[in-house]
PDB file of C-alpha atoms in Angstrom:
ATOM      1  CA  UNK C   1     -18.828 -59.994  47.438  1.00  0.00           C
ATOM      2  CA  UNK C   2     -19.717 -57.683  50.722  1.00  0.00           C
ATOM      3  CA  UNK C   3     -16.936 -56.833  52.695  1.00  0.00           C
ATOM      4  CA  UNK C   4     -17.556 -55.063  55.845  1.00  0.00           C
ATOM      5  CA  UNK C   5     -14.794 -53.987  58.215  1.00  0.00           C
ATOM      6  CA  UNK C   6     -15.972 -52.942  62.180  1.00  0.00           C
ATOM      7  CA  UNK C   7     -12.696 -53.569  63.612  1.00  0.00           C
ATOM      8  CA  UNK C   8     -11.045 -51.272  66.381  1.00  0.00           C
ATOM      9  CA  UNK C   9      -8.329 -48.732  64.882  1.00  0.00           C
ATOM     10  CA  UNK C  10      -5.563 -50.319  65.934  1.00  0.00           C
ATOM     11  CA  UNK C  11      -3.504 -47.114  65.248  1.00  0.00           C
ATOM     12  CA  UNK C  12      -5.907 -45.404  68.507  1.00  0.00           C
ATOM     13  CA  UNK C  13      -5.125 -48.665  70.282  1.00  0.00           C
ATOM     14  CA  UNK C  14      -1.268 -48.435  70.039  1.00  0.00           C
ATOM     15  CA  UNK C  15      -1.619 -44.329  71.363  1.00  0.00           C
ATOM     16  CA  UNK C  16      -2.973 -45.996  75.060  1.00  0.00           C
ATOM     17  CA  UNK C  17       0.369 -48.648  75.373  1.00  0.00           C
ATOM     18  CA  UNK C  18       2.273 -46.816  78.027  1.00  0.00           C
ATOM     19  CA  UNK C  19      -0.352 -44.736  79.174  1.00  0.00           C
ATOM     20  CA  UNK C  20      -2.352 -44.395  82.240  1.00  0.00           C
ATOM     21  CA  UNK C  21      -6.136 -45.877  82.791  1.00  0.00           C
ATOM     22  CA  UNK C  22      -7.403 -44.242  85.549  1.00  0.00           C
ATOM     23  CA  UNK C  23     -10.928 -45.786  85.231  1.00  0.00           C
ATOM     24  CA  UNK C  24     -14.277 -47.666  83.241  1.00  0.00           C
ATOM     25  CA  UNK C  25     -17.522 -45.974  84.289  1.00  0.00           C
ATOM     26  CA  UNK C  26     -20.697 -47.982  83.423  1.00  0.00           C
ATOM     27  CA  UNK C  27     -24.154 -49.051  84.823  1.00  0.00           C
ATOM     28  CA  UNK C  28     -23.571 -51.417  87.807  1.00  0.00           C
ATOM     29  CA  UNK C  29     -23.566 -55.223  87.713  1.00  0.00           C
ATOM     30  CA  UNK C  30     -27.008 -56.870  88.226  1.00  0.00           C
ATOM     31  CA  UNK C  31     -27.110 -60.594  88.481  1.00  0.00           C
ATOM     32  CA  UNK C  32     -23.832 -60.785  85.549  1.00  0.00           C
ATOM     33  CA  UNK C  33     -20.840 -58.977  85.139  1.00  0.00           C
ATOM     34  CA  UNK C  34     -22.220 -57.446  81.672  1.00  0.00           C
ATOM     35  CA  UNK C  35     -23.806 -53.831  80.990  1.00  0.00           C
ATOM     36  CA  UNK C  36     -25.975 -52.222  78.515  1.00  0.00           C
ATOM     37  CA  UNK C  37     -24.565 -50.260  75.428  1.00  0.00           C
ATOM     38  CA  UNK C  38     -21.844 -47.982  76.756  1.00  0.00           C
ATOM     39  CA  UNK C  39     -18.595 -48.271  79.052  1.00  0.00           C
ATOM     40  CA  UNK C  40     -16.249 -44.915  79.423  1.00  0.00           C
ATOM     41  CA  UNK C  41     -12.848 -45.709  79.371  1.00  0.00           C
ATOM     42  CA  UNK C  42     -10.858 -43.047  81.034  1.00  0.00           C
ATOM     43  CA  UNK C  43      -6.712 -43.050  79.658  1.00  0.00           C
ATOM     44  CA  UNK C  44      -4.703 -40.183  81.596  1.00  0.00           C
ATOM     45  CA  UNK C  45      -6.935 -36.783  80.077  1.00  0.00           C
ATOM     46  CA  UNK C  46      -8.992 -39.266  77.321  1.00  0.00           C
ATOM     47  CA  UNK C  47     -12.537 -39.974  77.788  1.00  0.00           C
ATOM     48  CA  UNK C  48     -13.475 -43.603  75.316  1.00  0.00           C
ATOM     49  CA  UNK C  49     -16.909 -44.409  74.809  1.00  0.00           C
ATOM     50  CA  UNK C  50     -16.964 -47.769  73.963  1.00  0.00           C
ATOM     51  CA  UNK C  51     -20.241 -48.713  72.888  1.00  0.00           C
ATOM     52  CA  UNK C  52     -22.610 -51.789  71.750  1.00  0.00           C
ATOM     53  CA  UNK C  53     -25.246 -50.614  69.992  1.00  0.00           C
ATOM     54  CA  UNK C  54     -27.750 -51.291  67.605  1.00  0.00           C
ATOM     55  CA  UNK C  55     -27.351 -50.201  64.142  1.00  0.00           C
ATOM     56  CA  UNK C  56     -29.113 -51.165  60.831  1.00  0.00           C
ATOM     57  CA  UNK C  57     -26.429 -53.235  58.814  1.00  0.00           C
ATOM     58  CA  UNK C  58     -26.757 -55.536  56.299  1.00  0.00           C
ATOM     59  CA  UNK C  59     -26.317 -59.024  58.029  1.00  0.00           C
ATOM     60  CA  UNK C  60     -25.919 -61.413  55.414  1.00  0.00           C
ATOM     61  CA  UNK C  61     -28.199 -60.294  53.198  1.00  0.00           C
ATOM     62  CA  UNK C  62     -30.967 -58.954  55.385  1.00  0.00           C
ATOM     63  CA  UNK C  63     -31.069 -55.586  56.501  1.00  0.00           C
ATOM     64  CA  UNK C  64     -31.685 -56.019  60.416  1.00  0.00           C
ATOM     65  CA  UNK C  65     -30.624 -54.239  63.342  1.00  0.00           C
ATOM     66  CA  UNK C  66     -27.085 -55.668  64.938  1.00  0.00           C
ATOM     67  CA  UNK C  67     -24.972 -54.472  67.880  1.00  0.00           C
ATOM     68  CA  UNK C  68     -21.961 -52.842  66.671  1.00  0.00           C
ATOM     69  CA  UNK C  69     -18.919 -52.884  69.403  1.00  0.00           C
ATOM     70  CA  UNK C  70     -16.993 -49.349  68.858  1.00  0.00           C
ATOM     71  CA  UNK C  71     -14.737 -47.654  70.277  1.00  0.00           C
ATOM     72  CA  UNK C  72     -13.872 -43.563  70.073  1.00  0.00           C
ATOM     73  CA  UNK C  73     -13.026 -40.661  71.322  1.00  0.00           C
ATOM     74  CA  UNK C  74     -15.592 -39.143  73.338  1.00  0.00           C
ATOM     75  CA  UNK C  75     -16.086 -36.173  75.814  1.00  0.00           C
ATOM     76  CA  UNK C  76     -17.521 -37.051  80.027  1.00  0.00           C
ATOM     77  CA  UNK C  77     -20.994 -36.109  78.698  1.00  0.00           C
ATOM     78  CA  UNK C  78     -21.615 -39.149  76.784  1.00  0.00           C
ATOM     79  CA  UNK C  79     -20.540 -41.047  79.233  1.00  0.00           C
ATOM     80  CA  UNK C  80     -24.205 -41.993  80.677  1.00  0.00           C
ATOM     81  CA  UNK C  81     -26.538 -44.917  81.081  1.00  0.00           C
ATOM     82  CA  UNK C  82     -29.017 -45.867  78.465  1.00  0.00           C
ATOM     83  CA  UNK C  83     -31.774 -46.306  81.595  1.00  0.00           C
ATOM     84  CA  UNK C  84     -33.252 -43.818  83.184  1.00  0.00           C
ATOM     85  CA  UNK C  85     -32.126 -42.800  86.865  1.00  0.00           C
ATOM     86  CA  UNK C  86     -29.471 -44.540  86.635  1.00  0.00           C
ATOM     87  CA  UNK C  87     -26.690 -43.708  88.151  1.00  0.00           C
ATOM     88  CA  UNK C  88     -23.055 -45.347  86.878  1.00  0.00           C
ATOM     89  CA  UNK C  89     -20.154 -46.310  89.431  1.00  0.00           C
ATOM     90  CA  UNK C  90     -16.802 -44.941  88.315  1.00  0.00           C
ATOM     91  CA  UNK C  91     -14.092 -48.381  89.067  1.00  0.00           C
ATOM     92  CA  UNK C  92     -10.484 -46.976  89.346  1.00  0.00           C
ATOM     93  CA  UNK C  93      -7.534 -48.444  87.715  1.00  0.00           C
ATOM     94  CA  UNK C  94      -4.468 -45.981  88.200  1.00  0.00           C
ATOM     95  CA  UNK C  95      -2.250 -48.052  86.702  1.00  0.00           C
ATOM     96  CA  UNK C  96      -0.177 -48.047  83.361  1.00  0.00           C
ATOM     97  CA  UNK C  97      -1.197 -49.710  80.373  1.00  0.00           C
ATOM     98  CA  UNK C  98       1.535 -52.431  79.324  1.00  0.00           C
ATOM     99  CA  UNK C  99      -0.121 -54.237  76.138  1.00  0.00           C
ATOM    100  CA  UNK C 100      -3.630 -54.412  74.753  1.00  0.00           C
ATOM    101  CA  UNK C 101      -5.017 -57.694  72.962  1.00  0.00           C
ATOM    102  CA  UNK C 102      -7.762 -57.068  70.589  1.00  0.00           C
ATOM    103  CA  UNK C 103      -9.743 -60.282  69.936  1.00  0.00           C
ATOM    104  CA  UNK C 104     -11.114 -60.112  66.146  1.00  0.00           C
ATOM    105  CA  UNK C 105     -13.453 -62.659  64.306  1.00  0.00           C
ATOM    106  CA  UNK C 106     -13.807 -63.129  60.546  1.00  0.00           C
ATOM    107  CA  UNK C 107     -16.966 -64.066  59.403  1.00  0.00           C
ATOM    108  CA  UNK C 108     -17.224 -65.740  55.860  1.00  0.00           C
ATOM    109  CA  UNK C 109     -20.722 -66.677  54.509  1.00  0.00           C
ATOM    110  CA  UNK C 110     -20.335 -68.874  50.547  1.00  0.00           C
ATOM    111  CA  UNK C 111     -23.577 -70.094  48.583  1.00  0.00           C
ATOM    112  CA  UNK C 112     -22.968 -72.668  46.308  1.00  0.00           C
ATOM    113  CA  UNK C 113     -18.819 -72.652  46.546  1.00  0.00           C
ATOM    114  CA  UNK C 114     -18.615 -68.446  45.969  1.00  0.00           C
ATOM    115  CA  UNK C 115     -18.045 -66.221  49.411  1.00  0.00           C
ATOM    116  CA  UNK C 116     -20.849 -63.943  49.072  1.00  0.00           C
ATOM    117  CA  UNK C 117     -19.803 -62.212  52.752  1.00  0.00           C
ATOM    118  CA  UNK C 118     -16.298 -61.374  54.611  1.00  0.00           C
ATOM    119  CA  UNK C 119     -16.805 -59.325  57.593  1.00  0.00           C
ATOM    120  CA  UNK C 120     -14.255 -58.442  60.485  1.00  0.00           C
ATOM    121  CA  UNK C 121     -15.652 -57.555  63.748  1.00  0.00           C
ATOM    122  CA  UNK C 122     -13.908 -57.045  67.118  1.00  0.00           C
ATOM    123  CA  UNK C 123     -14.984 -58.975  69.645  1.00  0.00           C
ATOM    124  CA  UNK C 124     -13.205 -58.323  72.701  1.00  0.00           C
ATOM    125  CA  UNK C 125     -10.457 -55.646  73.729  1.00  0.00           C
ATOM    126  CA  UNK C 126      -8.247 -56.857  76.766  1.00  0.00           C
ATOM    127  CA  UNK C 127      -5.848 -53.889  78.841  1.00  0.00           C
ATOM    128  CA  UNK C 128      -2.942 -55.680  80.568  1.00  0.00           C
ATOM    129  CA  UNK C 129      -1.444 -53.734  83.529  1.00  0.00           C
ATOM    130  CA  UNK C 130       1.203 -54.532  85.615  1.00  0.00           C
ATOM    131  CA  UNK C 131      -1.050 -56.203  88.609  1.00  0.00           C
ATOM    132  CA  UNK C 132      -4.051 -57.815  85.768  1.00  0.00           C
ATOM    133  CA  UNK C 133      -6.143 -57.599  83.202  1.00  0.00           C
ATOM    134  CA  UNK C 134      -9.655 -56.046  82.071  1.00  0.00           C
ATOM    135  CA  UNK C 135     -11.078 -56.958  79.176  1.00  0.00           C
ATOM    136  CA  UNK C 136     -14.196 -55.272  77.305  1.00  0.00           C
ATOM    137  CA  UNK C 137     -16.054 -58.033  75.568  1.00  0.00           C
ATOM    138  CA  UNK C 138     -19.512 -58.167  73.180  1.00  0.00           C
ATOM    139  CA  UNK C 139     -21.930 -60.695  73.415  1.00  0.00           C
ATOM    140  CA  UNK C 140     -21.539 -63.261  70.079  1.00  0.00           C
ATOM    141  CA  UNK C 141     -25.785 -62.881  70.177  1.00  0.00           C
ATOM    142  CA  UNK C 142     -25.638 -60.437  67.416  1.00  0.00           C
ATOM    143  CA  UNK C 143     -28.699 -58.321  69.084  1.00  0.00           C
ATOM    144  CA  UNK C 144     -27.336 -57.829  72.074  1.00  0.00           C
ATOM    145  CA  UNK C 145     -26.093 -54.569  72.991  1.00  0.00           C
ATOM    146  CA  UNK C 146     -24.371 -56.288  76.242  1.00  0.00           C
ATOM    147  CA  UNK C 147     -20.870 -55.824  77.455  1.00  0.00           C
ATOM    148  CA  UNK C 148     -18.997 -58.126  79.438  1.00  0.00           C
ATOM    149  CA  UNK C 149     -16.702 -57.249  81.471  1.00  0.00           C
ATOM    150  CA  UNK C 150     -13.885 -58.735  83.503  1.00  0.00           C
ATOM    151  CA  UNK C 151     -10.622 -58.301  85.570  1.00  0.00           C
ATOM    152  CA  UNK C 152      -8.278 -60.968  86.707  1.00  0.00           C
ATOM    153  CA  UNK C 153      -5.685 -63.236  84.681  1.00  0.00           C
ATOM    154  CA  UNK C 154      -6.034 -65.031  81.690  1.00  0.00           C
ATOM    155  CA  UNK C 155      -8.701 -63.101  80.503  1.00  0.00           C
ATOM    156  CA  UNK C 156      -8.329 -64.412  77.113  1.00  0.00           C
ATOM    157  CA  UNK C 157      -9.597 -67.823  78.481  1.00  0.00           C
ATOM    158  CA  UNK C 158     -13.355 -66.232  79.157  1.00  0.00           C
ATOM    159  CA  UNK C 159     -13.363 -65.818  75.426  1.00  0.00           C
ATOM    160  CA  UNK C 160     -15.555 -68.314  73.025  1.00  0.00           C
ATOM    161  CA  UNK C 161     -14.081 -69.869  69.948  1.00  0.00           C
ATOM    162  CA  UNK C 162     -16.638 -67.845  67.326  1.00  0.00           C
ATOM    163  CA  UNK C 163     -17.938 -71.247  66.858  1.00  0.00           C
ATOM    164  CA  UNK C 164     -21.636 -70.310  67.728  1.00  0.00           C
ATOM    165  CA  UNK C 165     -21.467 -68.287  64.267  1.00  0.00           C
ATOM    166  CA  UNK C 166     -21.321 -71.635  62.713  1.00  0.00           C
ATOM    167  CA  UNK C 167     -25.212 -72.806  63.893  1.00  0.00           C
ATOM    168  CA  UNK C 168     -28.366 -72.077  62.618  1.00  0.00           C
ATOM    169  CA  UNK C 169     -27.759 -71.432  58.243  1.00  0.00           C
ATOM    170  CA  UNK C 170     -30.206 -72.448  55.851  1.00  0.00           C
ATOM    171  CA  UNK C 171     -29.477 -75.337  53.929  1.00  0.00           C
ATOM    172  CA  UNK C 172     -26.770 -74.204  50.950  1.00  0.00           C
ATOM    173  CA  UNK C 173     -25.256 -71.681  53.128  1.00  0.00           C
ATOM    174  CA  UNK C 174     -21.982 -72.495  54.821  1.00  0.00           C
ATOM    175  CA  UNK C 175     -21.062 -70.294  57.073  1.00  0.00           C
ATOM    176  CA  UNK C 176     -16.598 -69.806  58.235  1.00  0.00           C
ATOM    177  CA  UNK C 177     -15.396 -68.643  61.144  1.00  0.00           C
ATOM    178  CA  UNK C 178     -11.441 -67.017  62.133  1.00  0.00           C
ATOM    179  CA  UNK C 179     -10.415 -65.407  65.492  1.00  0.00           C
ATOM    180  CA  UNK C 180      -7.250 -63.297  65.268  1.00  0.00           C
ATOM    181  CA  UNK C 181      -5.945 -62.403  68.104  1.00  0.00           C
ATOM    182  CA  UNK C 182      -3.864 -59.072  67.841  1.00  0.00           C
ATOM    183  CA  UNK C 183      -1.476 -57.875  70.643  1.00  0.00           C
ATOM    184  CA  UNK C 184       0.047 -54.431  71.050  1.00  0.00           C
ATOM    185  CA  UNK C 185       2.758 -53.522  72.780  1.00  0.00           C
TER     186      UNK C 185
END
């Protein structure tokens, strides 16, 4: 069996609770509230890149090029749009971090009764302050270097089920799919 593991460290996770986010830099919005491939996530002195990006990974037995949702430590450099003159806007936060949900999905591929695939991916990250919530979210098209983002309440809500995971398999293949939602406080 393949196992494959692109989950956030939750241990870099728990080091924001109680911190300050002073800001997300990214590309502006144009017609949806998504952007290409990188958002910098700014916690008191901490630059985050967290990116979307396509990497060559073995997806269920074909080697193809998926987006892979990441985030690390990263210095103001890197912080920069994927397009050409293109300048990013810089939303402030100043506000503390109280918890952070991470929204995970377990994908499970059998053939013939035996799991031939278990991967864990991270779907979604969501920062609760005291006055709301922004969450970080990629796109379940597993190409798409997009990332969603919004602020408000129940952000959790603007999340889909994984269930889209389930369509499209060649006959013999069943495909499985788990969301685990992980909070930190």
């Amino acid at each position: 069996m393949i196992k494959t593991d692109m989950r956030f460290n939750q241990e870099l996770i728990k080091t924001f609770i109680g911190k300050h986010f002073k800001q997300y830099k990214c590309d502006p919005f144009v017609y949806t509230n998504s952007v290409s491939q990188i958002c910098g996530i700014y916690i008191e002195d901490e630059v985050y890149a967290l990116k979307n990006v396509q990497q060559a990974v073995d997806y269920f037995g074909t080697q193809d090029d998926i987006a892979v949702f990441s985030l690390d430590k990263s210095e103001e450099s890197e912080i920069r749009s994927c397009y050409e003159d293109t300048a990013q806007v810089i939303t402030p936060v100043k506000e503390v971090i109280k918890s952070i949900t991470l929204v995970n999905e377990h994908q499970m591929i059998s053939k013939d009764g035996s799991q031939e695939y278990d991967v864990w991916l991270t779907r979604g990250m969501i920062i609760k302050t005291d006055s709301r919530e922004y969450s970080f979210s990629k796109s379940t098209v597993p190409f798409s270097e997009e990332i969603e983002i919004f602020k408000g309440d129940d952000a959790l809500l603007q999340y889909e089920d994984g269930s889209d995971f389930l369509e499209g398999w060649d006959d013999g293949i069943e495909p499985h799919v788990e969301q685990k939602i992980v909070v930190i406080e």
